[in-house]
PDB file of C-alpha atoms in Angstrom:
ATOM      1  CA  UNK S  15     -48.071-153.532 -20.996  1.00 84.00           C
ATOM      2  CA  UNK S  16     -50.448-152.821 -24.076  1.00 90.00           C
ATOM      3  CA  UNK S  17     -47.567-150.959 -26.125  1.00 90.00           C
ATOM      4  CA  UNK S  18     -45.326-153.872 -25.273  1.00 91.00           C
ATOM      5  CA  UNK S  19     -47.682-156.332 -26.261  1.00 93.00           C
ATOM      6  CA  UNK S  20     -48.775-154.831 -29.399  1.00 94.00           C
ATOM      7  CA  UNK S  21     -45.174-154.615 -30.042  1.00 95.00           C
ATOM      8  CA  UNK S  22     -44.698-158.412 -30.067  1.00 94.00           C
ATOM      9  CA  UNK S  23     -47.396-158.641 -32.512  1.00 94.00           C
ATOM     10  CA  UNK S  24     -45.707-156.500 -34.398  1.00 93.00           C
ATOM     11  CA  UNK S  25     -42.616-158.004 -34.259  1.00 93.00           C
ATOM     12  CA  UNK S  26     -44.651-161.666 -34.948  1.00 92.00           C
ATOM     13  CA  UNK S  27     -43.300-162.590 -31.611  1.00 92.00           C
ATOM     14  CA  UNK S  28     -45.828-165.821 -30.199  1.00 89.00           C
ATOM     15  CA  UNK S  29     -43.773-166.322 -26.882  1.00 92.00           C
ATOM     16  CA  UNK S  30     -42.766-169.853 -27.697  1.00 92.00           C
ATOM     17  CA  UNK S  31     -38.556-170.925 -27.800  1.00 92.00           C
ATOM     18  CA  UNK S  32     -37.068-170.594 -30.939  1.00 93.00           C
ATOM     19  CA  UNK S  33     -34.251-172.897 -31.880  1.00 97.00           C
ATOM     20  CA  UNK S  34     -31.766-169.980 -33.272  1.00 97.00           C
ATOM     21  CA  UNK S  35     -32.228-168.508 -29.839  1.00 98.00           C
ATOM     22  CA  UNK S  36     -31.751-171.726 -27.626  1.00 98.00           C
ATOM     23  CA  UNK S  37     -28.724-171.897 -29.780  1.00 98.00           C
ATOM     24  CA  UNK S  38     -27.483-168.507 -28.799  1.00 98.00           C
ATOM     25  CA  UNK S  39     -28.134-169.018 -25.224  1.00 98.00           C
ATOM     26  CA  UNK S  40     -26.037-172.704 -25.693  1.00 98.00           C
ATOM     27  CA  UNK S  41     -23.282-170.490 -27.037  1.00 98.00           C
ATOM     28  CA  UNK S  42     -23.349-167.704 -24.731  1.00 98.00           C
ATOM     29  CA  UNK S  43     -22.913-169.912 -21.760  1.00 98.00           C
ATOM     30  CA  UNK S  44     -20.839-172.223 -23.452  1.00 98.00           C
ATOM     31  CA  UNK S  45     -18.458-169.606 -24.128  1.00 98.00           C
ATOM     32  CA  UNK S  46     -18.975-167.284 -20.530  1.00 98.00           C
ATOM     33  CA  UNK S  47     -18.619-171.047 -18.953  1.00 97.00           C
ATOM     34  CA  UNK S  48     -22.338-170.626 -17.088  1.00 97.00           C
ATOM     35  CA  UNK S  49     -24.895-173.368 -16.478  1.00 96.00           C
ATOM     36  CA  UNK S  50     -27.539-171.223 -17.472  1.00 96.00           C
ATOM     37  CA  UNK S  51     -28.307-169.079 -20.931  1.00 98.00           C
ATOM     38  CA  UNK S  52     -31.391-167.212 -21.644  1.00 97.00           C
ATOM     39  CA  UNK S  53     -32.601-164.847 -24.091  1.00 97.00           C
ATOM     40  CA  UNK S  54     -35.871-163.421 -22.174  1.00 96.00           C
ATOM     41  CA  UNK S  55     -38.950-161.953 -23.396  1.00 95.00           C
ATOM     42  CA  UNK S  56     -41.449-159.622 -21.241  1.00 92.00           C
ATOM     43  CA  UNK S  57     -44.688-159.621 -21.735  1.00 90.00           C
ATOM     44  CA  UNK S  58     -47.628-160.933 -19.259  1.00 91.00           C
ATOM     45  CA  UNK S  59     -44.666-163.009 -17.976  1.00 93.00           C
ATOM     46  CA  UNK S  60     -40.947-164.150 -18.789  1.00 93.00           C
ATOM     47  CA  UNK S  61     -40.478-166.025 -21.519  1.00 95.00           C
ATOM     48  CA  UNK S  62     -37.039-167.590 -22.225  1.00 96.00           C
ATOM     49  CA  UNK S  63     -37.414-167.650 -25.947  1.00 97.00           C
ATOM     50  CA  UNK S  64     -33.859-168.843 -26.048  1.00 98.00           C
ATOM     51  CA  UNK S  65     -32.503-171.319 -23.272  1.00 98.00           C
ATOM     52  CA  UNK S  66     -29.783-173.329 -22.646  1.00 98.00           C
ATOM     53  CA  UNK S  67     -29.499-175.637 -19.566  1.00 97.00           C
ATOM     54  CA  UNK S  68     -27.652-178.432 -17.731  1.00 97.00           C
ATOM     55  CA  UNK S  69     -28.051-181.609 -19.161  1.00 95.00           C
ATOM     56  CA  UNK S  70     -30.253-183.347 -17.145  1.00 93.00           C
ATOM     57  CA  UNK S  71     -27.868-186.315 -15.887  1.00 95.00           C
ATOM     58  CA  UNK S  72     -26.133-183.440 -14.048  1.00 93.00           C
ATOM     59  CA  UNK S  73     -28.017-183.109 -11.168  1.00 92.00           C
ATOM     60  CA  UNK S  74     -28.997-179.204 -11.331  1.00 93.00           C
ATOM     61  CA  UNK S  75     -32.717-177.629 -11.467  1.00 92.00           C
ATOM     62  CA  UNK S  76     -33.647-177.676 -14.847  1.00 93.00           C
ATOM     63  CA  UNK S  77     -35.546-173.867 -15.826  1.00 91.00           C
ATOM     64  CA  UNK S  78     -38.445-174.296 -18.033  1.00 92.00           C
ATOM     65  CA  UNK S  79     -39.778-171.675 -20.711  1.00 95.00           C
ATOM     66  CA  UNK S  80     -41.481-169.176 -18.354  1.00 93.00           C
ATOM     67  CA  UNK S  81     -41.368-167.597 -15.020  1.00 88.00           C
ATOM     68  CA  UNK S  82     -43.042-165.116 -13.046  1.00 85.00           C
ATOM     69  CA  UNK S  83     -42.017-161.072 -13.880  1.00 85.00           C
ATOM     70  CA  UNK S  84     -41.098-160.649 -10.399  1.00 82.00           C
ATOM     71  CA  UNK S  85     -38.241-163.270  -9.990  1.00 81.00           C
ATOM     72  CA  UNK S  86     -34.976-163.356 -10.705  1.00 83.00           C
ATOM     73  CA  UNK S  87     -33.074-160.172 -12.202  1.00 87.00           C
ATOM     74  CA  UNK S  88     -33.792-159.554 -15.429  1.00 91.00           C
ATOM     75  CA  UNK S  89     -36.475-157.378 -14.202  1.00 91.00           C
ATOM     76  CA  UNK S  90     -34.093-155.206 -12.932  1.00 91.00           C
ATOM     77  CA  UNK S  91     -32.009-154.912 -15.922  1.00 94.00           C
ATOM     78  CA  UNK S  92     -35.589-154.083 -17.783  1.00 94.00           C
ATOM     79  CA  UNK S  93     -36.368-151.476 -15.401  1.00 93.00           C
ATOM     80  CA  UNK S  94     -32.417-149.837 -15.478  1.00 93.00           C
ATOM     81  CA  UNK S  95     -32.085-150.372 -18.961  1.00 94.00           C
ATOM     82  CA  UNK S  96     -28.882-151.405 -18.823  1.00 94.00           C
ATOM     83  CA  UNK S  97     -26.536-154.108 -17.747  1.00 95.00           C
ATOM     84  CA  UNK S  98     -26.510-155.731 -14.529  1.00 94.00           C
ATOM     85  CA  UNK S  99     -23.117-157.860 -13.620  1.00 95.00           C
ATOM     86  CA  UNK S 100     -23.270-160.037 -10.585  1.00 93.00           C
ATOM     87  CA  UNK S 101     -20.310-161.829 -10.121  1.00 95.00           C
ATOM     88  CA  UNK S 102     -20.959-162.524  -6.529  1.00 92.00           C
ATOM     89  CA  UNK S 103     -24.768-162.132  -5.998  1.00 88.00           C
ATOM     90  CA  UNK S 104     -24.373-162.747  -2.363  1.00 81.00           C
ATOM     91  CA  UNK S 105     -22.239-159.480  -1.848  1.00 83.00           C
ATOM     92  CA  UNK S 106     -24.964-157.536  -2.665  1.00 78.00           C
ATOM     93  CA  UNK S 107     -27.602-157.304   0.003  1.00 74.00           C
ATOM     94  CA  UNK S 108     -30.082-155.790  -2.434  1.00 74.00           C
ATOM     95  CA  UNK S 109     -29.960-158.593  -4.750  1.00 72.00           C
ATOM     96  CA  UNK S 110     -29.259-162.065  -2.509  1.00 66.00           C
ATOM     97  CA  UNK S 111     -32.613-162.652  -2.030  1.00 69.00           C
ATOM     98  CA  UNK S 112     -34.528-163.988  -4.560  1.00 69.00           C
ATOM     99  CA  UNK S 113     -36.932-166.698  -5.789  1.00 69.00           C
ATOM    100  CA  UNK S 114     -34.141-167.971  -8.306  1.00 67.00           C
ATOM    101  CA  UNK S 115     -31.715-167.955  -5.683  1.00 69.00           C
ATOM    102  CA  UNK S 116     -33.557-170.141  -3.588  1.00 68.00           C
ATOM    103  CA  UNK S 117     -34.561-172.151  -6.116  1.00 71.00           C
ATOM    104  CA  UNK S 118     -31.279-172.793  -8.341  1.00 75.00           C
ATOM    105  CA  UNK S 119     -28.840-171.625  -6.010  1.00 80.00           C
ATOM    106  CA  UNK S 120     -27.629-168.985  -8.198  1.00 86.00           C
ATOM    107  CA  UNK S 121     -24.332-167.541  -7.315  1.00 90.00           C
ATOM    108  CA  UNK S 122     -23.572-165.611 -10.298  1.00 93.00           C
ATOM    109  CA  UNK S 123     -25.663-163.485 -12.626  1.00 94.00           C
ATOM    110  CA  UNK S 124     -25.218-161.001 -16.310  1.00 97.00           C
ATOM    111  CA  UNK S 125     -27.634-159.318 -17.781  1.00 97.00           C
ATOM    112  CA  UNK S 126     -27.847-157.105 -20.378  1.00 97.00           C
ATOM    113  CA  UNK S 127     -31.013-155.313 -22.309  1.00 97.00           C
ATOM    114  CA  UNK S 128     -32.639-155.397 -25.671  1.00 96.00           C
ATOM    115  CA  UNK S 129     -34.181-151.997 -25.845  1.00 96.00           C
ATOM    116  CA  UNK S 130     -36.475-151.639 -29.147  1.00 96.00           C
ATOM    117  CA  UNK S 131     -35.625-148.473 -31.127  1.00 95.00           C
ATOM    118  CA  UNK S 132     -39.654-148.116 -32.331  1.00 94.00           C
ATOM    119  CA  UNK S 133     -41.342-148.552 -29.241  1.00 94.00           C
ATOM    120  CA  UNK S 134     -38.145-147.441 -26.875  1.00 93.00           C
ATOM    121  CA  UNK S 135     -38.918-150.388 -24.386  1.00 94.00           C
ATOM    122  CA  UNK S 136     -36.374-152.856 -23.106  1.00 95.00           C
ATOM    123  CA  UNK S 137     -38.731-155.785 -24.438  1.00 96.00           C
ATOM    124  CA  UNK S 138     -35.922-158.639 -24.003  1.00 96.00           C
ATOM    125  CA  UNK S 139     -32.853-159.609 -22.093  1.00 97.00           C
ATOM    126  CA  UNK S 140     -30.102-161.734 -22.405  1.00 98.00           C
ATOM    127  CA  UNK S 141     -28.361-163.429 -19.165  1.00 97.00           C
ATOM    128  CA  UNK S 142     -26.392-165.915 -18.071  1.00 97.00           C
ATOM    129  CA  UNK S 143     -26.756-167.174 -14.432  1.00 95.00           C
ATOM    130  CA  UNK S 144     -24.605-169.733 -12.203  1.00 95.00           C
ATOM    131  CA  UNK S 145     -24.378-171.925  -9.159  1.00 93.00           C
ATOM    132  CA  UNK S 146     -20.669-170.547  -8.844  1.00 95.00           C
ATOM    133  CA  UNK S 147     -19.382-166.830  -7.714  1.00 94.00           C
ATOM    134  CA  UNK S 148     -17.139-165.057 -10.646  1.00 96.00           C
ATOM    135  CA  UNK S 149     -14.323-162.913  -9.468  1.00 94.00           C
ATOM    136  CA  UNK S 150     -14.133-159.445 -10.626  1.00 90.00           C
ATOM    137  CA  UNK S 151     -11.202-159.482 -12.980  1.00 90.00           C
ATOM    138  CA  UNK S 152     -13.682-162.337 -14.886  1.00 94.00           C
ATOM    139  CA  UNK S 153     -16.715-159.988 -14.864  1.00 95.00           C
ATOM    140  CA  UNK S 154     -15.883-158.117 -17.959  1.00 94.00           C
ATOM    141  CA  UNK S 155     -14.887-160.771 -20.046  1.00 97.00           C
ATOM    142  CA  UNK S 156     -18.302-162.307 -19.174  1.00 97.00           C
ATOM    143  CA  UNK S 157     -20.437-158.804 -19.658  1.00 96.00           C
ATOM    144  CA  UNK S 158     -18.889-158.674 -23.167  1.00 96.00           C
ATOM    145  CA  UNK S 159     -19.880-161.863 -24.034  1.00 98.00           C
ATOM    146  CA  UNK S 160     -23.886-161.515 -23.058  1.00 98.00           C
ATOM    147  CA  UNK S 161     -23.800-158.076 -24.444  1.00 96.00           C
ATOM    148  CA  UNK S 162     -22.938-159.401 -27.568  1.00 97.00           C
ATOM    149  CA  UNK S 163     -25.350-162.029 -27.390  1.00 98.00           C
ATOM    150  CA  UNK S 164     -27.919-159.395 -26.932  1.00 97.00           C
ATOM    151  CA  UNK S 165     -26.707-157.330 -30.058  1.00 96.00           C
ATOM    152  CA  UNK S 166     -27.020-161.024 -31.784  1.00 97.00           C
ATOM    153  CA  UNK S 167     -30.629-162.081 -30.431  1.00 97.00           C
ATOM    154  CA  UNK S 168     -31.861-158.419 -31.463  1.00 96.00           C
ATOM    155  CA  UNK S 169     -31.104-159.203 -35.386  1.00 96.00           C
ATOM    156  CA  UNK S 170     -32.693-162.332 -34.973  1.00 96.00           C
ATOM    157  CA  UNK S 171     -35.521-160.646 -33.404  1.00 94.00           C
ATOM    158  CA  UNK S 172     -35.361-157.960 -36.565  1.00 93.00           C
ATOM    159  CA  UNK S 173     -35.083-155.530 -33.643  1.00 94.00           C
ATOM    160  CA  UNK S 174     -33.308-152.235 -34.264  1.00 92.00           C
ATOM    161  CA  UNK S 175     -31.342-151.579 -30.320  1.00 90.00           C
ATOM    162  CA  UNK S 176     -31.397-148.450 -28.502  1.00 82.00           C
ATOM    163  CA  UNK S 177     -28.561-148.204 -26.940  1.00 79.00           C
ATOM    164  CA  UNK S 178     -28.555-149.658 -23.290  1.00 75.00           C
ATOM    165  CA  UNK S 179     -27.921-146.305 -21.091  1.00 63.00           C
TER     166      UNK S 179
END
């Protein structure tokens, strides 16, 4: 936790939302056609630098700025360093369970990493999550879209990527 930390200082990183970024997560899950957009730091806790959600005449759970490191699966993509796709969370015993299901009723969830070339830490995520399941032939098209979202938050960030693996 120190190097990654340290590494937000470095990278003048204050764990607050940054416009640019809720602007990528708007267009990220504009364009995937999600309810939900994020651009996620890790530090002590999540941070959604970047978020996008319903508008609040809609009726769904609006996510604020932070949340705990153990919910929902971004931590998962952090710890595999590379993409998770979830078109149908619910078919996947290992992940149906979750805070963020409970709470949102998340059906559908993409992830990919930013992994930091100095430090070699996957220090942020981008993910888009959703009350309805995605088929399969969908998943793809959706994947592409958050991974390039990542690739886009990282120059914003003035991150060089690693590679996810």
């Amino acid at each position: 936790m120190a190097i990654r930390l340290t590494r937000f200082d470095e990278l003048g990183i204050d764990m607050h939302g940054l416009e640019i970024l809720d602007d990528l997560a708007t267009q990220m899950a504009e364009e995937a056609g999600f309810l939900y957009g994020m651009v996620n730091a890790f530090g002590v806790e999540q941070t959604f630098l970047g978020l996008h959600n319903p508008p609040q005449e809609s009726g769904f759970p609006i996510v604020g700025r932070t949340m705990s490191r153990d919910h929902g699966y971004c931590p998962e993509v952090v710890e595999r360093r590379r993409g998770l796709p979830l078109p149908e969370v619910a078919a996947s015993p290992r992940f149906q369970s979750n805070a963020v299901v409970d709470a949102i009723g998340i059906e559908s969830y993409f992830g990919a990493p930013i992994i930091d070339a100095v430090s070699g830490l996957a220090l942020f995520t981008a993910c888009v999550v959703d009350v309805e399941k995605r088929t399969l032939a969908d998943a793809r098209r959706v994947q592409a879209i958050v991974k390039n979202t990542s690739r886009e938050a990282a120059g914003v960030l003035k991150i060089t990527m690693l590679p996810a693996s």
